[in-house]
C-alpha positions as a printed Julia matrix, in Angstrom:
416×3 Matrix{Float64}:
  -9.33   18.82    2.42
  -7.09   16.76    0.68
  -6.07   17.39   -3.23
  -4.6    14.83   -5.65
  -0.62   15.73   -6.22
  -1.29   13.42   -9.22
  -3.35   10.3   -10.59
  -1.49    7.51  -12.32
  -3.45    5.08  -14.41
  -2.77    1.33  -14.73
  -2.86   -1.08  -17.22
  -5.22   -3.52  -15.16
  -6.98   -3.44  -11.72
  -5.52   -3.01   -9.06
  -4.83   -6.36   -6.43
  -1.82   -5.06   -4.2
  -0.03   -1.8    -3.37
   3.2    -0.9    -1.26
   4.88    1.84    0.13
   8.48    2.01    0.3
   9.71    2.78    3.85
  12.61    4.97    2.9
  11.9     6.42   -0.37
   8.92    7.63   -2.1
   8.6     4.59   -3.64
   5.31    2.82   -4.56
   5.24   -0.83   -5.75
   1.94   -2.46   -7.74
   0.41   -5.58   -8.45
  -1.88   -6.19  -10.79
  -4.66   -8.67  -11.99
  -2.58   -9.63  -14.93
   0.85  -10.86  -12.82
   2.2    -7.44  -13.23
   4.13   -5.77  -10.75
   5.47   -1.9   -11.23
   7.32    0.52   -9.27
   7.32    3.75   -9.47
   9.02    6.91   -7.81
   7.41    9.78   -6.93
   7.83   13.35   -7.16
   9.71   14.57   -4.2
   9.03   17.99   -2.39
  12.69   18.01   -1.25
  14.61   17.58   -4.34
  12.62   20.87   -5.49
  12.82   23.2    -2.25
  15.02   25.21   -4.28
  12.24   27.06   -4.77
   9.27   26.46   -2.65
   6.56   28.39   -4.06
   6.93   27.55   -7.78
   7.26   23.61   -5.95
   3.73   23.88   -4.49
   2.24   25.47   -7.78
   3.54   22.86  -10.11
   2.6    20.14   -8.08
  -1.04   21.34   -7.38
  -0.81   21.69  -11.55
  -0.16   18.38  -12.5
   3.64   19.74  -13.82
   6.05   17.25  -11.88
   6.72   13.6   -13.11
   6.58   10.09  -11.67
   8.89    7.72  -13.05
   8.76    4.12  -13.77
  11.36    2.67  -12.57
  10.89   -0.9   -13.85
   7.67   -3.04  -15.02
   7.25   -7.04  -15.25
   5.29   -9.92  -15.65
   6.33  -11.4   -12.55
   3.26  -13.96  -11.55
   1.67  -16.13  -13.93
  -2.26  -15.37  -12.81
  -2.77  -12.28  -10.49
   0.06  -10.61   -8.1
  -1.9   -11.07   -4.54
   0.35   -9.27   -2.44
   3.12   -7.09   -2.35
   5.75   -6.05    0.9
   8.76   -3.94    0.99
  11.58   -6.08    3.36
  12.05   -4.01    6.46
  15.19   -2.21    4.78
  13.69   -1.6     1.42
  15.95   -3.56   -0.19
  13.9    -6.08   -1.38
  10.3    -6.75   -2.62
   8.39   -9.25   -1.88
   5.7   -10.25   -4.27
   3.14  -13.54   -4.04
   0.72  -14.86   -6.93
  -1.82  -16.85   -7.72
   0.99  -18.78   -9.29
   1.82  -20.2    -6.01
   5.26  -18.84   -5.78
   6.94  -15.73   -3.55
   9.34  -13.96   -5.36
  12.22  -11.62   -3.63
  13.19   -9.01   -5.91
  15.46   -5.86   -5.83
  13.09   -2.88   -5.38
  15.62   -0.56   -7.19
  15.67   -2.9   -10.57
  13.23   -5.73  -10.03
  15.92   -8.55  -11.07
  14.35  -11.59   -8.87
  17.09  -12.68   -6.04
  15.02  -15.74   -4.73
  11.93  -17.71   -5.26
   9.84  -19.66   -2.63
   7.17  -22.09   -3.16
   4.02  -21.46   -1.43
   3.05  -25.48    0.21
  -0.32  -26.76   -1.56
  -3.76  -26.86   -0.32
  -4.55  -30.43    1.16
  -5.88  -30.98   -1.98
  -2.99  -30.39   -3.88
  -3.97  -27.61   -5.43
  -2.4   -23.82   -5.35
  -3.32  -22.53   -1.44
  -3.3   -18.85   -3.09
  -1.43  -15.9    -0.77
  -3.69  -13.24    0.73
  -1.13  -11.96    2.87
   2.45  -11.14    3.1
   4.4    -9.21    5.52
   8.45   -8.74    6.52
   8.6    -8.75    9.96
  12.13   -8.48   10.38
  15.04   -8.84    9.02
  14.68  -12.34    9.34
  11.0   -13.43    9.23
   8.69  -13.47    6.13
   5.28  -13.81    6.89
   2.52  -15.48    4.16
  -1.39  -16.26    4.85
  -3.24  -18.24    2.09
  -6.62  -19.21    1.13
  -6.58  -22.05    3.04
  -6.49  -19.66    6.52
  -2.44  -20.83    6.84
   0.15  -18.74    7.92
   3.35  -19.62    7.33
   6.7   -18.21    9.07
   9.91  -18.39    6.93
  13.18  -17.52    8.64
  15.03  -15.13    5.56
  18.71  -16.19    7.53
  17.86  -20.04    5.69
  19.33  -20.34    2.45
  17.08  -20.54   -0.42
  16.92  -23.31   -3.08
  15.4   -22.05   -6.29
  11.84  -23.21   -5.38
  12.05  -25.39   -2.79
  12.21  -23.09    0.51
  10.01  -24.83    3.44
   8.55  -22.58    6.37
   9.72  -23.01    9.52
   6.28  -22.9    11.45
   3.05  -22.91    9.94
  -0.23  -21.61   12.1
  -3.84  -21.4    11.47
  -5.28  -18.89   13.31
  -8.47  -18.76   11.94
 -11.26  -20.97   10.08
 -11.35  -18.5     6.91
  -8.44  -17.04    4.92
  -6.29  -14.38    6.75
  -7.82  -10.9     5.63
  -5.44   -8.38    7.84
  -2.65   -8.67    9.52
  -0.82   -6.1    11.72
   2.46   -6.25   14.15
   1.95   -5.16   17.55
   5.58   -3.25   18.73
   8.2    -4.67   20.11
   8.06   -5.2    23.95
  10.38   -2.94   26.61
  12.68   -5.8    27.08
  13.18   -6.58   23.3
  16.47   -6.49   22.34
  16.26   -6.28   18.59
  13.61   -3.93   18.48
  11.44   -5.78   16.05
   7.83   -7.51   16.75
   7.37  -10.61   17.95
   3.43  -10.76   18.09
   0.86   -9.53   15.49
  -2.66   -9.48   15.09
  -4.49  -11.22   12.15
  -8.34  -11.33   10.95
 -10.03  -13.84    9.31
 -13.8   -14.48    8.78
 -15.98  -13.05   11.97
 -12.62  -13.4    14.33
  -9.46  -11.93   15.49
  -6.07  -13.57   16.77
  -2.67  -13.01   18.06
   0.46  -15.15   17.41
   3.92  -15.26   18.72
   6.91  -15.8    16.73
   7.55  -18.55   19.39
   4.88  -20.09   21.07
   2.46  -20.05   18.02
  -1.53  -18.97   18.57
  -1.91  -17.4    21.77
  -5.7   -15.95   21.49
  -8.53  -16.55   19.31
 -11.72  -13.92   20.03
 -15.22  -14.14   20.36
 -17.33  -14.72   17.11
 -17.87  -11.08   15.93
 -21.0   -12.02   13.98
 -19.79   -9.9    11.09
 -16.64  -10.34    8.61
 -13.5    -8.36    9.67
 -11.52   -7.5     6.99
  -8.74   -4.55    7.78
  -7.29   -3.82   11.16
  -4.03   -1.18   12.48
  -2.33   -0.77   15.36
  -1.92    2.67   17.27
  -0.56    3.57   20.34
  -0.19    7.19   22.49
  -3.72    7.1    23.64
  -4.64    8.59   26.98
  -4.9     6.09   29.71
  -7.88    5.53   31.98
  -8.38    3.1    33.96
  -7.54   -0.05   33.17
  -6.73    1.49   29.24
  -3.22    1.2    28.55
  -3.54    3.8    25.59
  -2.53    1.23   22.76
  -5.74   -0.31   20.67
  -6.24   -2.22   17.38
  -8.53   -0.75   15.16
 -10.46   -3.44   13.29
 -12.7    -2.69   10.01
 -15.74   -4.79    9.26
 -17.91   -5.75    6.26
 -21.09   -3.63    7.8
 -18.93   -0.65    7.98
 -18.15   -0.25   11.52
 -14.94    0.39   12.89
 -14.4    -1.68   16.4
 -11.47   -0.9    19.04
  -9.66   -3.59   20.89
  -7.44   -2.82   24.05
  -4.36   -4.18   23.7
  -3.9    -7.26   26.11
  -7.81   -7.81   26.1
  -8.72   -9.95   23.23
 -11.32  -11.23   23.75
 -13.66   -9.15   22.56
 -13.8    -5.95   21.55
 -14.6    -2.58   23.64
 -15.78    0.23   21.6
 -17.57    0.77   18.19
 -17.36    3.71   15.52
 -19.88    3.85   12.71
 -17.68    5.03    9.51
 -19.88    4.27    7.25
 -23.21    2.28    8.42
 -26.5     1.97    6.11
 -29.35    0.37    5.8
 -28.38   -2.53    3.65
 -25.65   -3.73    5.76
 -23.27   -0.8     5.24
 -20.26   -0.13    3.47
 -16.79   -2.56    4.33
 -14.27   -0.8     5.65
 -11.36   -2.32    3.18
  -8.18   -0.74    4.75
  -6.82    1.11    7.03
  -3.72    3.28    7.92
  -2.81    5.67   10.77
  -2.03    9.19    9.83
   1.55   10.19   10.68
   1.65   11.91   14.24
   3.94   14.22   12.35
   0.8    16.26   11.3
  -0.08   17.2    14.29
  -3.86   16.54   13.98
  -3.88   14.16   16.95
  -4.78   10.41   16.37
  -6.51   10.01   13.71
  -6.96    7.18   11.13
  -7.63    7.25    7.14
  -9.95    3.94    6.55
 -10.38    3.09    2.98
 -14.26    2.08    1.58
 -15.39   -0.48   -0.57
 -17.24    2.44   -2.42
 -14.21    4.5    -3.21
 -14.23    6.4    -0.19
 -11.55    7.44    2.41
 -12.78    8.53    5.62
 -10.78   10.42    8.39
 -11.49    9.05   12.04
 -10.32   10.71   14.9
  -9.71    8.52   17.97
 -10.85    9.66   21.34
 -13.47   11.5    20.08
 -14.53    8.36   18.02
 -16.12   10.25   14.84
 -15.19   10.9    11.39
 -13.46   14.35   10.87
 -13.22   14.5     7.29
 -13.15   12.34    3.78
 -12.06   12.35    0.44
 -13.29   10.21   -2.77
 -10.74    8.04   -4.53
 -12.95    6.96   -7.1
 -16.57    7.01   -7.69
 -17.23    3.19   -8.65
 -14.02    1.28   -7.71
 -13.39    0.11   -3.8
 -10.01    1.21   -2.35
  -7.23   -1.45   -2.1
  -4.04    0.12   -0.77
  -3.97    3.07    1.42
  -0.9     4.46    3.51
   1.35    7.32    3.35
   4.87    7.99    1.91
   8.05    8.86    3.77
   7.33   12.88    2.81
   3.84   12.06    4.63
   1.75   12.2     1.66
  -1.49    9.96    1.27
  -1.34    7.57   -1.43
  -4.77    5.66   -2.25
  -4.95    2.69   -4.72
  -8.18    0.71   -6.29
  -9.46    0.22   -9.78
  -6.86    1.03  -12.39
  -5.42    4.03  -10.58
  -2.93    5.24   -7.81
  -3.44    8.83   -6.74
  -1.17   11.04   -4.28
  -2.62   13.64   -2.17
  -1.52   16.43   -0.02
  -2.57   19.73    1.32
  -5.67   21.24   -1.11
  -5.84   24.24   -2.93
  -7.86   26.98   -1.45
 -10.94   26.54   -3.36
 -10.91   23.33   -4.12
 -14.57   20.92   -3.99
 -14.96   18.96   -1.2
 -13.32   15.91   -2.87
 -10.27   18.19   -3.05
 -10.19   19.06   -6.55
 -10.69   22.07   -8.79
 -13.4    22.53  -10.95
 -12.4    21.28  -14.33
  -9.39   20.01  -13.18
  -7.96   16.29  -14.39
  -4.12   15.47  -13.81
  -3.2    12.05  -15.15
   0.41   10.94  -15.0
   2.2     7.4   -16.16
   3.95    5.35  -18.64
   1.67    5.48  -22.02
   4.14    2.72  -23.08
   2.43   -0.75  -21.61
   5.28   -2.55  -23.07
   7.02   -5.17  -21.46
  10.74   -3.57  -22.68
  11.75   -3.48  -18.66
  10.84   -7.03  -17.97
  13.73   -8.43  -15.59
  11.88  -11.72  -14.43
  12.88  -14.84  -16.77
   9.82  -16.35  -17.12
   7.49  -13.89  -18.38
   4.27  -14.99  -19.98
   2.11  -11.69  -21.61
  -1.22  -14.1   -21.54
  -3.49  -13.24  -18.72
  -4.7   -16.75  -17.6
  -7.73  -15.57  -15.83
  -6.77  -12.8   -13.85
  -9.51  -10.8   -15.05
 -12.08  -13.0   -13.62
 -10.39  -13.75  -10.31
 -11.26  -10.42   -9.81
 -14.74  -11.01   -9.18
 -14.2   -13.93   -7.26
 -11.09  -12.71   -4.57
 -12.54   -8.96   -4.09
 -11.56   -9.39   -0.44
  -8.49  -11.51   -0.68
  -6.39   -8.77   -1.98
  -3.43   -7.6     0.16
  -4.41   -4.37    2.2
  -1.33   -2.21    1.99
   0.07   -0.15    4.72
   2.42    2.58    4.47
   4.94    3.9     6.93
   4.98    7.88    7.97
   7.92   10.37    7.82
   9.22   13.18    8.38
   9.0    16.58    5.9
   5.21   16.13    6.43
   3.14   18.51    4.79
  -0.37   19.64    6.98
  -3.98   18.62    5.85
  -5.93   21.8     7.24
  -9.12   19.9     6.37
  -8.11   17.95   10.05
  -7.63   20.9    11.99
């Protein structure tokens, strides 16, 4: 099984969480406006000495540092994206604004105004995503997605997108890049995959909406791509995995749309079952064949193993709190975020419970300090206007974080 490297409190509930793609790096937002980074304990800076590494970890002994903190919406921080170099984070609130920040100090480089609801009102962000280099990607409340090209020069608020879509009736709830074709030249996506309500679509960068599914009858609310799948037939061993609200996982052939092909029950039950909140592909660097880690709106992560189309293995995050972020680090390590608390797992301790923990054992790691001292965003405001209670009322609008794999993976024998 899995055991918790560490568990990091947090000063408010958890709305957005993302993984750095070079560094182990996490980024947070929270319900207050809040966004922290922090950097995690790395497993090669102390190879020095490997066994005294793997006991001190497993012990709680090695520290995660803060590397800066800030009031950076005014409301709740929605969503939260590393750019595709890690330069830059991307950060969109309630507030209606997108702010691009340096992920090593957090000092805000450019701001973006998200364009109103019909109404006039703030069209809240439920999505954002870096493409590219150059594209930005932002779904709202009001099911638009918006395409900014980065290349434009910014005004301070006044940035326009270049396209806008709306691929579905309800707000955007997933979104995931399908890989670059054979013939790309840049080597970045073109096409992703969204949800929103009971559907699923894909858009090009170019030509806009190409495919809108089949009513699902039930809400879809995570989805991931993975490839290296044996081919039969007309299979071209590359799905999307899509997580509902009645806790089923469905597979979708890539190319075939329309609807989808196969079904795993994760995590079924009599009253509707359990959502399936988010979703991310365990690094092939493991070695455990395909298998995905799909986070629960009970505090759950199950382990599903594709091809043979059945859970394998799961861990509990927390006990009353739904998981919001799940992914893993560039050192392969499974980070989990929901409630007021990030934890960081890797291989368990012989002995451990089957939740991966020893008896007795608590580690808690983090800043005690919940001052503002680090604040780099001018226009910080410490009153929570309501963030609270938009937690109630956006459970499912919260970003879905995805982390990238590595190398220097460490094995979960729980997935042999």
């Amino acid at each position: 099984m899995f055991d918790t490297v560490c568990t990091l409190p947090l000063s408010a509930d958890l709305f957005s969480q993302a993984l750095h793609p070079k560094e182990s790096v996490v980024s947070v937002g929270l319900a207050t406006g809040h966004v922290q980074t922090f950097r995690l304990p790395t497993d090669e800076a102390a190879s020095d000495d490997d066994e005294t590494s793997a006991s001190s970890s497993r012990n709680g002994r090695r520290h995660i540092d803060t590397m800066w903190r800030t009031r950076r919406h005014k409301g709740s921080c929605r969503c939260l994206t590393f750019g595709i170099d890690g330069e830059t984070l991307y950060s969109a609130g309630t507030d209606g604004l997108v702010k691009a920040a340096k992920a090593e100090t957090g000092v805000v480089e450019n701001k973006i105004a998200i364009p109103t609801a019909k109404d006039g009102s703030v069209d809240a962000p439920t999505i954002i995503h870096a493409l590219s280099p150059q594209t930005l990607l932002l779904a709202t409340d009001s099911s638009a997605l918006h395409l900014y090209d980065l290349r434009t020069p910014f005004s301070k608020v006044s940035a326009k997108p270049q396209q806008s879509h709306h691929p579905h009736d309800d707000y955007v709830s997933s979104l995931t890049p399908l890989p670059a074709s054979e013939t790309s030249t840049s080597g970045f996506s073109k096409q992703w995959v969204t949800t929103g309500g009971t559907t699923l679509a894909v858009t090009d960068l170019r030509r806009g909406v190409l495919v809108r599914s089949e009513d699902q009858e039930e809400e879809l609310i995570s989805s991931v791509y993975i490839g290296g799948l044996a081919t039969t037939g007309t299979s071209r061993g590359e799905k999307v995995l899509v997580g509902g609200s009645g806790g089923v996982l469905t597979l979708w052939e890539k190319g075939a749309w329309d609807d989808q092909d196969e079904r795993i029950y994760v995590q079924p039950g009599s009253g509707g079952g359990e959502s399936l909140e988010t979703m991310a592909v365990v690094p092939d660097e493991l070695g455990k064949g395909k298998v995905v880690a799909v986070g629960l709106g009970n505090g759950g992560v199950k382990f599903v193993r594709i091809g043979a189309n059945k859970v394998c293995s799961e861990v509990m995050h927390d006990e009353t709190e739904g998981v919001v972020g799940l992914g893993f680090d560039v050192e392969g390590r499974m980070v989990t975020g929901g409630g007021q608390v990030v934890k960081v797992w890797h291989e368990a301790v012989i002995g451990a419970d089957k939740y991966g923990a020893m008896p007795g054992e608590k580690r808690m790691y983090g800043d005690s300090d919940d001052s503002d001292d680090d604040d780099s965003d001018d226009d910080s405001d410490d009153s929570d206007a309501g963030g609270q209670q938009e937690r109630a009322q956006n459970k499912r609008k919260k970003t879905k974080a995805k982390g990238n794999g590595g190398q220097h993976v460490m094995a979960f024998h729980d997935l042999d």
